[in-house]
Short mmCIF file of C-alpha atoms in Angstrom, two decimals:
data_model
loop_
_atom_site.label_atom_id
_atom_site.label_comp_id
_atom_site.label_asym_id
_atom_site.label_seq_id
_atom_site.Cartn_x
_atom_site.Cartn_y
_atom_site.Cartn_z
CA UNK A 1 1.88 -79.76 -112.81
CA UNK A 2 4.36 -82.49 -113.55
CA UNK A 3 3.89 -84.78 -115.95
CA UNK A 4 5.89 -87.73 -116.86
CA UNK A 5 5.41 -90.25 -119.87
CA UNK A 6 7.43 -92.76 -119.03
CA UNK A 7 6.43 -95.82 -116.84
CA UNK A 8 7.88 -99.09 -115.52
CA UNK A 9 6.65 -101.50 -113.37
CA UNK A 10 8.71 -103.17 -110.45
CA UNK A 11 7.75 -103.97 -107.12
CA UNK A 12 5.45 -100.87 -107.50
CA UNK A 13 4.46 -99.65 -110.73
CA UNK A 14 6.71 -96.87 -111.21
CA UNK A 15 4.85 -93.62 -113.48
CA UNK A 16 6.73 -93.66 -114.93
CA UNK A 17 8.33 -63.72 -127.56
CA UNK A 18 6.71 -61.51 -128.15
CA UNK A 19 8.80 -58.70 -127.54
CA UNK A 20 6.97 -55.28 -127.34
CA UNK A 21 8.60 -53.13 -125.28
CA UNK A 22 12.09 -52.06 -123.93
CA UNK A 23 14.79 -49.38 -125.00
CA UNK A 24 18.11 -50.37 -125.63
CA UNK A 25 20.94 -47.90 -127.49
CA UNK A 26 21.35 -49.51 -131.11
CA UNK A 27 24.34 -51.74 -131.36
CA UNK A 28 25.44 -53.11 -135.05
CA UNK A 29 27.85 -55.75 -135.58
CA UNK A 30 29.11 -57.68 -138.41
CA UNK A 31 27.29 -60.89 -139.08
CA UNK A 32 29.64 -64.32 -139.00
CA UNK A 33 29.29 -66.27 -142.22
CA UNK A 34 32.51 -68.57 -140.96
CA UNK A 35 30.92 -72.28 -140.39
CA UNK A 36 33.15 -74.00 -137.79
CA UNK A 37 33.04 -75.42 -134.69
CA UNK A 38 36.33 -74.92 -132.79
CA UNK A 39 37.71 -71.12 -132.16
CA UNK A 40 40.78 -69.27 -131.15
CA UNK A 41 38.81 -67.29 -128.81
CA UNK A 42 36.94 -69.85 -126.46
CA UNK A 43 39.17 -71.72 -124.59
CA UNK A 44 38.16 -75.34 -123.66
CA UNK A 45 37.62 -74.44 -120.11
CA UNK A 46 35.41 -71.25 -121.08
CA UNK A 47 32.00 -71.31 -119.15
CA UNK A 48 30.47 -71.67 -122.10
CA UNK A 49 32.62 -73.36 -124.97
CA UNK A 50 30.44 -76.46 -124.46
CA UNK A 51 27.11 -74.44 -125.65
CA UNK A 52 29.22 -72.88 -128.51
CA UNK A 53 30.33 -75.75 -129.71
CA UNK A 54 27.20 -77.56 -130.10
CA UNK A 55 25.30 -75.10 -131.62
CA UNK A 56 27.88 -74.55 -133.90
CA UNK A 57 27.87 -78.21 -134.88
CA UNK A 58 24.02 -77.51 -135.46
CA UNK A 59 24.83 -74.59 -137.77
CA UNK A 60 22.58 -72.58 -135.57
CA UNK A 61 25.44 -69.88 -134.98
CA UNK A 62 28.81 -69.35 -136.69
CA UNK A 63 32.52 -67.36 -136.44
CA UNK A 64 33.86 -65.52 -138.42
CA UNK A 65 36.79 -65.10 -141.29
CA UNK A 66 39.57 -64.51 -138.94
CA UNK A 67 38.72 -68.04 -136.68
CA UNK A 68 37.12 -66.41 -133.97
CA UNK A 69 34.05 -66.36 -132.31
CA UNK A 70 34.13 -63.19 -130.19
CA UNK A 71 31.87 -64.70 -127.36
CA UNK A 72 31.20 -61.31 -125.79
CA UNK A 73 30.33 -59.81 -128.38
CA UNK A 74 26.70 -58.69 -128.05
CA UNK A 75 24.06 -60.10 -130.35
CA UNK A 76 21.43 -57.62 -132.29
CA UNK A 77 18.04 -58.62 -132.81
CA UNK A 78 18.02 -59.17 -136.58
CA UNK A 79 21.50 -61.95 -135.28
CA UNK A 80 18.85 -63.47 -132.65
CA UNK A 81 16.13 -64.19 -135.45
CA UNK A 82 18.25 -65.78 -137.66
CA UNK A 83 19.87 -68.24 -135.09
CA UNK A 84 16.19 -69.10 -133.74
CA UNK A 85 15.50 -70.08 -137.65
CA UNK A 86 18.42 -72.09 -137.97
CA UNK A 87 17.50 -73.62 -133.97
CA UNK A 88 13.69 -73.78 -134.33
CA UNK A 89 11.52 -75.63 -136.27
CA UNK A 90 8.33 -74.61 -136.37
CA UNK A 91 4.59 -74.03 -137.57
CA UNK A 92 3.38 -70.59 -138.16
CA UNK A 93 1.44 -69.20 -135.86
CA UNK A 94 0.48 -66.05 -137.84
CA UNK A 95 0.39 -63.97 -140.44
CA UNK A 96 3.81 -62.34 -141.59
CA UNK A 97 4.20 -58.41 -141.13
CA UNK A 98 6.28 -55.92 -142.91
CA UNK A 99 8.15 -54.02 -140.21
CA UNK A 100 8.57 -50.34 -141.34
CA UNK A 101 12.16 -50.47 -140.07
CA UNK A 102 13.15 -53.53 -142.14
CA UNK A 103 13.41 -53.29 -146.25
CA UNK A 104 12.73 -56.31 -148.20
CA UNK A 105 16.66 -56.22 -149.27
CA UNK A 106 17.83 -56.17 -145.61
CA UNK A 107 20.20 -59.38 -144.86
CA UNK A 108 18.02 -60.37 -142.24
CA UNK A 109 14.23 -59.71 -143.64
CA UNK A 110 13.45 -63.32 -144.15
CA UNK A 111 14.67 -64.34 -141.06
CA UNK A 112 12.81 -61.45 -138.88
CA UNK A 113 9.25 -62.11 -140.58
CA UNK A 114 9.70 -66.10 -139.71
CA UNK A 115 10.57 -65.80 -136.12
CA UNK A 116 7.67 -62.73 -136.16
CA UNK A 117 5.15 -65.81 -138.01
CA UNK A 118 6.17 -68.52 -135.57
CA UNK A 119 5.85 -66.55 -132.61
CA UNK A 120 9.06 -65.70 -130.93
CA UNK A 121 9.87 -61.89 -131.77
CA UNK A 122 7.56 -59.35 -132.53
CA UNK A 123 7.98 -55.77 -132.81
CA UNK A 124 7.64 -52.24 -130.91
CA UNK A 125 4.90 -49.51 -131.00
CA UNK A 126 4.83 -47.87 -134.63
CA UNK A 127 5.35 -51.34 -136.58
CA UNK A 128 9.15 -50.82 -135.58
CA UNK A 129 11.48 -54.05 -135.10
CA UNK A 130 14.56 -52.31 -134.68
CA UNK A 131 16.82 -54.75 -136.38
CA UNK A 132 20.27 -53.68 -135.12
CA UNK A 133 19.07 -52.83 -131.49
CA UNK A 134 21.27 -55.07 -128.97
CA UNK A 135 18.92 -57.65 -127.09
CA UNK A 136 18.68 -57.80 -123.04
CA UNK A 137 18.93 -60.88 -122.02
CA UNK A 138 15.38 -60.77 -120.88
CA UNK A 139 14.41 -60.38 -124.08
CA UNK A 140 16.21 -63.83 -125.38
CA UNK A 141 14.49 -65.53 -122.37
CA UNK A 142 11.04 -64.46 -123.15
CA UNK A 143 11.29 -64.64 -126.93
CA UNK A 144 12.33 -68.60 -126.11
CA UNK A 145 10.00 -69.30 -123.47
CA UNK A 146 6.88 -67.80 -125.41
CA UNK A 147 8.45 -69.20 -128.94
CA UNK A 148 7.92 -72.15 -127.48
CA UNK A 149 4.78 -71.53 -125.44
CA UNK A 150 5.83 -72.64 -122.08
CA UNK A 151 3.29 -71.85 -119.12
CA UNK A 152 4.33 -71.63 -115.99
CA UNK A 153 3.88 -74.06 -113.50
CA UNK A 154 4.22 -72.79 -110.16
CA UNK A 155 3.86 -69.27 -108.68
CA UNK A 156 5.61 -66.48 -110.63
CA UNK A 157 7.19 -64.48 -107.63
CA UNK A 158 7.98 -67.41 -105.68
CA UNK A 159 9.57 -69.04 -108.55
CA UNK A 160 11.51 -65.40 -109.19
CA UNK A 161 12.78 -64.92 -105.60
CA UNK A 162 15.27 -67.82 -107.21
CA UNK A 163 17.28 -64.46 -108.24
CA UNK A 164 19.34 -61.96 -106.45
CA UNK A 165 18.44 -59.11 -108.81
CA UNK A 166 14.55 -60.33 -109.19
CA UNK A 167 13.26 -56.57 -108.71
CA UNK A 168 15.14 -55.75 -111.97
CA UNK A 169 13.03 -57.98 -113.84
CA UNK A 170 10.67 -56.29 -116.14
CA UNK A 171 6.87 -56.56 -115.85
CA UNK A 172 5.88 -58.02 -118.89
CA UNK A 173 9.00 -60.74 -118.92
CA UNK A 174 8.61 -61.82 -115.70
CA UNK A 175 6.16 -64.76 -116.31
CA UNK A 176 8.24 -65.86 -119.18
CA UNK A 177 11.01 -65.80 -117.21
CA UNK A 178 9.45 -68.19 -114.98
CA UNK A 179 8.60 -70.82 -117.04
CA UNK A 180 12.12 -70.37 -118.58
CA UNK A 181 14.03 -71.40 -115.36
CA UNK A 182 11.33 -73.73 -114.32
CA UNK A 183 12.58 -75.11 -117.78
CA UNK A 184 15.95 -74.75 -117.18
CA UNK A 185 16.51 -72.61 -119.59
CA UNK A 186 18.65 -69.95 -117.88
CA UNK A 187 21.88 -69.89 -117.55
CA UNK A 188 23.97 -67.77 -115.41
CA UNK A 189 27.68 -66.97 -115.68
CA UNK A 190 29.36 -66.15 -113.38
CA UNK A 191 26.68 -65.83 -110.46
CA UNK A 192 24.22 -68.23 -110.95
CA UNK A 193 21.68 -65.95 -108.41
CA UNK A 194 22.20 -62.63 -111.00
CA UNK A 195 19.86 -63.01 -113.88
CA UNK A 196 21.30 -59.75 -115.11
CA UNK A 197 17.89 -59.20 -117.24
CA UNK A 198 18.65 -55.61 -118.69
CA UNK A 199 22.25 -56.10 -119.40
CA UNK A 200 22.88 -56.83 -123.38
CA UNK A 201 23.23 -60.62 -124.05
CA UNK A 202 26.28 -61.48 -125.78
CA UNK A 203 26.99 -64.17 -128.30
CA UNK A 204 28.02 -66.70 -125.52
CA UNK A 205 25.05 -66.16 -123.59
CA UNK A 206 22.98 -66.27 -126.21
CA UNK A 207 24.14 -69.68 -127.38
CA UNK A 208 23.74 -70.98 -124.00
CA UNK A 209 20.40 -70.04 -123.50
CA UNK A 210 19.54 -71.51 -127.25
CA UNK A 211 20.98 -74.23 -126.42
CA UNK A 212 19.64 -74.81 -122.88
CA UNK A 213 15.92 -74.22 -124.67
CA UNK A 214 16.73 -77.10 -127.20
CA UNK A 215 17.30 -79.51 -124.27
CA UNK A 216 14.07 -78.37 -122.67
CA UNK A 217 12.03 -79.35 -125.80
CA UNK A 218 13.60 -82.39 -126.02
CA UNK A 219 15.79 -81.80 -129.14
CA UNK A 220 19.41 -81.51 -127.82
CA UNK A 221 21.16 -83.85 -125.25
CA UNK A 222 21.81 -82.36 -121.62
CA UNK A 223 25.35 -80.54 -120.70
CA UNK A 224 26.38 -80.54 -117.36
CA UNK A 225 26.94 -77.17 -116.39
CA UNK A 226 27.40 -75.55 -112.92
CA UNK A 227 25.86 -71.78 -114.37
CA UNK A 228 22.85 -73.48 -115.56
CA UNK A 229 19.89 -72.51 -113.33
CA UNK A 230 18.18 -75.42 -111.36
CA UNK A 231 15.02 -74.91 -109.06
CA UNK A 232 12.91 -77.18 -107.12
CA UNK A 233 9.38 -76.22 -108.45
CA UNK A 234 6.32 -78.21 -106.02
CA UNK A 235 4.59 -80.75 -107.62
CA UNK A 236 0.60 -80.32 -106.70
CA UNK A 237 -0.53 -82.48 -109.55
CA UNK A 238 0.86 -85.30 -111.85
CA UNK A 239 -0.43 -86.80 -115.09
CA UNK A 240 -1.01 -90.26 -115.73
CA UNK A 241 -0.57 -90.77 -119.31
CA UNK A 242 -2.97 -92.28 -121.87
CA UNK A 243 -1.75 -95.67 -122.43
CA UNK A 244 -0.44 -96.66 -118.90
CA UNK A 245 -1.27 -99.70 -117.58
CA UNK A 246 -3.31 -99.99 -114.00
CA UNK A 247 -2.73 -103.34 -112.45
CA UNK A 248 -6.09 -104.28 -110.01
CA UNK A 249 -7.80 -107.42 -108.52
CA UNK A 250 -10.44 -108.90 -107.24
CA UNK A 251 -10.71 -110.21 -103.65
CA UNK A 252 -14.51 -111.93 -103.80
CA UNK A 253 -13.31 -114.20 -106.56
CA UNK A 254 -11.00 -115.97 -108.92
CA UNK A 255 -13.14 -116.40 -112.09
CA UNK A 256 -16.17 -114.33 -113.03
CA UNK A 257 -18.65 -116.05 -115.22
CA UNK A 258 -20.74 -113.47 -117.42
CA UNK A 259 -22.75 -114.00 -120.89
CA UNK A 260 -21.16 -112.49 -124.11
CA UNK A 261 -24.56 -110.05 -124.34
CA UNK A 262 -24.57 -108.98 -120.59
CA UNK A 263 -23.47 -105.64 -118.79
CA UNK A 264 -22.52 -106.37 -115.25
CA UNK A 265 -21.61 -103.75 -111.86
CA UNK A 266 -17.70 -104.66 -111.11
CA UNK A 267 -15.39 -102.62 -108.46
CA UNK A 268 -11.77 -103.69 -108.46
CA UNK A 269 -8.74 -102.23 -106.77
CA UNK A 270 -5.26 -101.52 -107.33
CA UNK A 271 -3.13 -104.20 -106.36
CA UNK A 272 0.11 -101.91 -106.61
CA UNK A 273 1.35 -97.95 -105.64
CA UNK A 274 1.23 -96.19 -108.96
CA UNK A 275 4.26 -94.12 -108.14
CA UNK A 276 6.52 -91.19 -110.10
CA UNK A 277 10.07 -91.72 -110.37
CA UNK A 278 11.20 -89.70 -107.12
CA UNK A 279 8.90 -92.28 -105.37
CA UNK A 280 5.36 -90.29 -104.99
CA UNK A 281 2.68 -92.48 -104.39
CA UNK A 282 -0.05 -91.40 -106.75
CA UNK A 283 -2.84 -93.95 -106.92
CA UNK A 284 -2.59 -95.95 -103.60
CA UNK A 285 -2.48 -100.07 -103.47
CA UNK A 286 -6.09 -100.56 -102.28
CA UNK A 287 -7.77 -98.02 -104.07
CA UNK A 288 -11.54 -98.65 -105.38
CA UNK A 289 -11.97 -99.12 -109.30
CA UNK A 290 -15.71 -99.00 -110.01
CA UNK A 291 -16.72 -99.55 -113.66
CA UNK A 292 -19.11 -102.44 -115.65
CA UNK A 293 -18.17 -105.45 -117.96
CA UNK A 294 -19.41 -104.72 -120.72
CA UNK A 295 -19.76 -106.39 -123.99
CA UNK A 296 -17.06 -106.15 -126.83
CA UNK A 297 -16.16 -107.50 -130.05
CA UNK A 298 -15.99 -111.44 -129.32
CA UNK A 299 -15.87 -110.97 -125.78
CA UNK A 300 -16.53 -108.93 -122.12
CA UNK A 301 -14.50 -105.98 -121.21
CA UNK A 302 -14.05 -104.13 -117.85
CA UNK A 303 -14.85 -100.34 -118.85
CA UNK A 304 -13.75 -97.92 -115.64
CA UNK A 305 -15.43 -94.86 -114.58
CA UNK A 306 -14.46 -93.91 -111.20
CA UNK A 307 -10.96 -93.77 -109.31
CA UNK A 308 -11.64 -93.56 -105.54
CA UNK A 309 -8.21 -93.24 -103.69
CA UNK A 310 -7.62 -94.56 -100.27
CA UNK A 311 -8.13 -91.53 -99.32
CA UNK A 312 -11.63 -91.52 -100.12
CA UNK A 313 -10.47 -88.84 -103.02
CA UNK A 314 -12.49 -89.34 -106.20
CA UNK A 315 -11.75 -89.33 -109.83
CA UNK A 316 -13.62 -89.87 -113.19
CA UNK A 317 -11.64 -92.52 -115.11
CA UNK A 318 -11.95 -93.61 -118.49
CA UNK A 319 -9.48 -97.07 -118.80
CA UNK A 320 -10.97 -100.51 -119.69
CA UNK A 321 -9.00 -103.86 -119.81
CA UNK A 322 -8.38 -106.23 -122.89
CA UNK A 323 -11.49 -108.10 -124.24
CA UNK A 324 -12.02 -111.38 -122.37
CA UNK A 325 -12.90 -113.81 -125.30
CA UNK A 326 -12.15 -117.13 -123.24
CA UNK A 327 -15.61 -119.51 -122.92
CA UNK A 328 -16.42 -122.27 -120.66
CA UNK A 329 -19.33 -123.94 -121.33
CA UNK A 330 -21.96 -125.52 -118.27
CA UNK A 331 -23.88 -128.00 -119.54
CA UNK A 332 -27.12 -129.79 -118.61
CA UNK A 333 -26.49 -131.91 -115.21
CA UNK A 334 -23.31 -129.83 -114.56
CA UNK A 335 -22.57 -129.69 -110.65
CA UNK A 336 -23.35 -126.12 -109.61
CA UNK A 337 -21.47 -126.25 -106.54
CA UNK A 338 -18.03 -127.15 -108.98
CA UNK A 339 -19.31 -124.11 -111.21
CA UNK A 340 -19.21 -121.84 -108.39
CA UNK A 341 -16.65 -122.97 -106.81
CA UNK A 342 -14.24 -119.40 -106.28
CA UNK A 343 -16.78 -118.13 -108.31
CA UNK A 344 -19.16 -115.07 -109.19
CA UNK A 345 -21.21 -114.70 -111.71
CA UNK A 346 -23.21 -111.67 -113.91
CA UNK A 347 -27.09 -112.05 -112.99
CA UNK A 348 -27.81 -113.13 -116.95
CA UNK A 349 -25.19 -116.14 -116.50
CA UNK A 350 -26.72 -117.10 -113.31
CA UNK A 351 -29.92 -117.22 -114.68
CA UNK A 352 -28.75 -119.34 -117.54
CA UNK A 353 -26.69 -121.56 -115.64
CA UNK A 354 -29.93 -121.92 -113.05
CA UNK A 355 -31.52 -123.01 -116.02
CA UNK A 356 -29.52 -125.27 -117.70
CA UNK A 357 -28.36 -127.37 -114.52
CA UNK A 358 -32.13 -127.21 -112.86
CA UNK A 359 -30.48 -125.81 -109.77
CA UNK A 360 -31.99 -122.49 -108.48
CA UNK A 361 -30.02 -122.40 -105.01
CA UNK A 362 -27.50 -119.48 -106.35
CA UNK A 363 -27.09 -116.94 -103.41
CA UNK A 364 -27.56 -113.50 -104.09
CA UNK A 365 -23.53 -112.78 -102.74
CA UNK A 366 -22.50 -114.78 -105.75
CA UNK A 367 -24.13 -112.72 -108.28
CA UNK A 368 -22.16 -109.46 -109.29
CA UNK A 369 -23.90 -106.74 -107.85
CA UNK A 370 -26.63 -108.94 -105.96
CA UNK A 371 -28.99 -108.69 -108.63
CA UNK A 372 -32.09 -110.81 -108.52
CA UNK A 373 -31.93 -113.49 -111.44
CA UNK A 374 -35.60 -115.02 -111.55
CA UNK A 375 -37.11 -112.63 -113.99
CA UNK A 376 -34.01 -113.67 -116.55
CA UNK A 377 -34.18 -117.76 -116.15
CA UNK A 378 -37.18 -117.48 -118.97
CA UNK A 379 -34.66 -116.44 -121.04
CA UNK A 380 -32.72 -119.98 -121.26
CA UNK A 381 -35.31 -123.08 -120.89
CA UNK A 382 -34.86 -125.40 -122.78
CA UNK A 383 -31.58 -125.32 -123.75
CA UNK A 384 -29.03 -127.72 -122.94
CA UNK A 385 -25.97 -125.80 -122.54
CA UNK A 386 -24.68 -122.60 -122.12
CA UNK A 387 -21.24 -120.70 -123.43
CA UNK A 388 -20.18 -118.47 -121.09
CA UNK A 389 -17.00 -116.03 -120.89
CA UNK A 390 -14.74 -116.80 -118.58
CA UNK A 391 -12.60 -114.42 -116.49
CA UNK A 392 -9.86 -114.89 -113.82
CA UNK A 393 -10.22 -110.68 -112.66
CA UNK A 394 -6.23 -110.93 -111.14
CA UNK A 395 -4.94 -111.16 -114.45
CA UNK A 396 -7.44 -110.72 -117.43
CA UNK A 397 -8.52 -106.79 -115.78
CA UNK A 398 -5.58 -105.23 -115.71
CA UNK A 399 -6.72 -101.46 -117.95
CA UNK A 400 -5.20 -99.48 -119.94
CA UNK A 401 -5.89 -95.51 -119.52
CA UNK A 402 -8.02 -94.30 -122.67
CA UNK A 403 -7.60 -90.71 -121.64
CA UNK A 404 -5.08 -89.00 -119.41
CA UNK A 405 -5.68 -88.79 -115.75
CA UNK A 406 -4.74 -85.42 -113.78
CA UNK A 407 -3.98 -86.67 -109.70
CA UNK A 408 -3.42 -84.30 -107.18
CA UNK A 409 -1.05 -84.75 -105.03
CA UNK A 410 -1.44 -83.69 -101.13
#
């Protein structure tokens, strides 16, 4: 499903780890403790020196004492906890375990039991985390991609077939690894179509695909990177966001008269395409909004409850337009042809108006609804005048969505 939170209006209105298996021959490596962020050992025009450098402006990952940052050099797991620490800010999402492998003096302890709490590592059969085991890249790709509980969106296999080397992918990272490259997440040097998944990650790669995940969760600006893997996932729903506004009209009428106590049948349409950027029309121009005004603080309000698309599609909507506080007030020996003149009116402010001007020859087509108005006239004899709220339905109605609205798309 794509979703998108950001909307404009122009000529249309514009919508806007858990690890827990895998065996891998231990690997230890010195950790870096040097903080800088340029290094003898990746070269401007390295694939990945961009990546490096950011994250090492972040303080997420560091060289070391000689000025280097040895960018193949692969990363153990106890390394990858402590740079998602220093990346990832997070709530816990569970209780902290004592792995039987890692002694509360080890460098890394605090750093394994917070990615364990916030959900990105976990550990292997036996309570084992096996610290200085070197990390597959599949690993790193699930850990972020669960860490940060992506779903997927599209089909898993399909989405896979992306990759040369897809059969190599393991069972239980294969989902993950989905909804990491439909995030672009992954990052492929030098064959973008090789996901490589069992091959040890190395510091470069690593810091890539860090970095690549901060982007995706909105927390790191884009780099522009030909290795960085880019898929076309089909759209087969979008979002309309709480808070967007629905422009709509009314042909039958230019003002709608209605008391400030009365509830009254109303259908509108949309009087513009509610598109997505890349030009999908979502909510046809045309399409039926059927809903009540309803009474509100000082006023009337139009309070939506079904969406029925050109298409003849239909959708449960909860929007409603501003409150309507503006009166006009029909007095005794007021023409009734002038008052409903480009006019409709709610069956309790026909009744009221019947009774106030002495004229009874309202037509049934100019009551909202049709609804019969003799039973209310009692209501108003004898009074003199009348306050009624006054609406003109092409600009007062636009709504606002109360609660977000999933569309299909065709």
């Amino acid at each position: 499903m794509f979703t998108l939170n950001q909307w404009q209006s122009k000529t249309a209105l514009i919508m806007a780890l858990s690890v827990t298996a895998g065996t891998v021959a231990p690997l230890f490596t010195v950790t870096p403790t040097y903080a800088q962020t340029a290094f003898s050992d990746v070269s401007s025009n390295y694939w990945a020196s961009q990546f490096i450098q950011q994250l090492s402006q972040r303080g997420v990952i560091a060289g070391f004492p000689d000025g280097t940052f040895r960018p193949e050099e692969a990363v153990t797991r106890a390394q990858f906890a402590a740079m998602i620490n220093k990346a990832f800010s997070k709530p816990a999402q569970r209780t902290a375990i004592n792995f039987n492998d890692v002694p509360s003096n080890y460098w890394a302890y605090n750093a394994i039991r917070q990615a364990y709490t916030i959900g990105f590592l976990s550990g292997y059969p036996g309570n084992e985390f096996r610290p200085n085991q070197a990390i597959p890249r599949e690993q790193v790709l699930v850990s972020l991609a669960n860490g940060l509980e992506y779903p997927t969106t599209g089909n898993v296999e399909t989405t896979l077939q992306y990759f040369n080397d897809a059969s190599s992918i393991s069972g239980y990272a294969r989902s993950p690894i989905a909804a990491a490259t439909e995030r672009r997440i992954v990052v492929n040097y030098p064959n973008v179509k090789f996901l490589n998944p069992t091959i040890t990650a190395s510091r470069a790669q690593v810091a890539a695909f860090i970095y690549q995940a901060l982007v995706s969760s909105n927390q790191a600006t884009a780099i522009n990177s030909p290795y960085i893997v880019s898929i076309s996932t089909p759209v087969t729903s979008v979002t309309i966001p709480q808070g967007t506004t629905i422009p709509v009209k009314y042909e039958q009428a230019e003002k709608i008269l209605v008391t400030k106590d009365e509830t009254a049948p109303l259908t509108l349409t949309t009087s513009q395409n509610v598109i997505t950027q890349d030009g999908t029309v979502v909510i046809p121009a045309g399409s039926q909004v059927i809903g009540k005004l309803k009474p509100a603080t000082g006023g009337s309000q139009f309070v939506a409850e079904k969406l029925i698309l050109t298409t003849g599609k239909e959708y449960n909507i909860s929007a409603s337009s501003d409150v309507i506080t503006k009166t006009e007030t029909v007095k005794k020996g007021s023409s009734l042809s002038s008052i409903l003149k480009n006019t409709v009116l709610g069956a309790a402010a026909a009744a009221g108006v019947s009774a106030v001007t002495g004229d009874r020859a309202i037509a049934t087509e100019e009551v909202l609804g049709g609804a019969g108005i003799g039973a209310l006239i009692g209501l108003f004899f004898g009074k003199s005048s009348i306050d009624l709220i006054a609406i003109e339905p092409n600009t007062d109605l636009d709504m606002r969505v109360d609660q977000s609205l999933v569309i299909s798309l065709p």
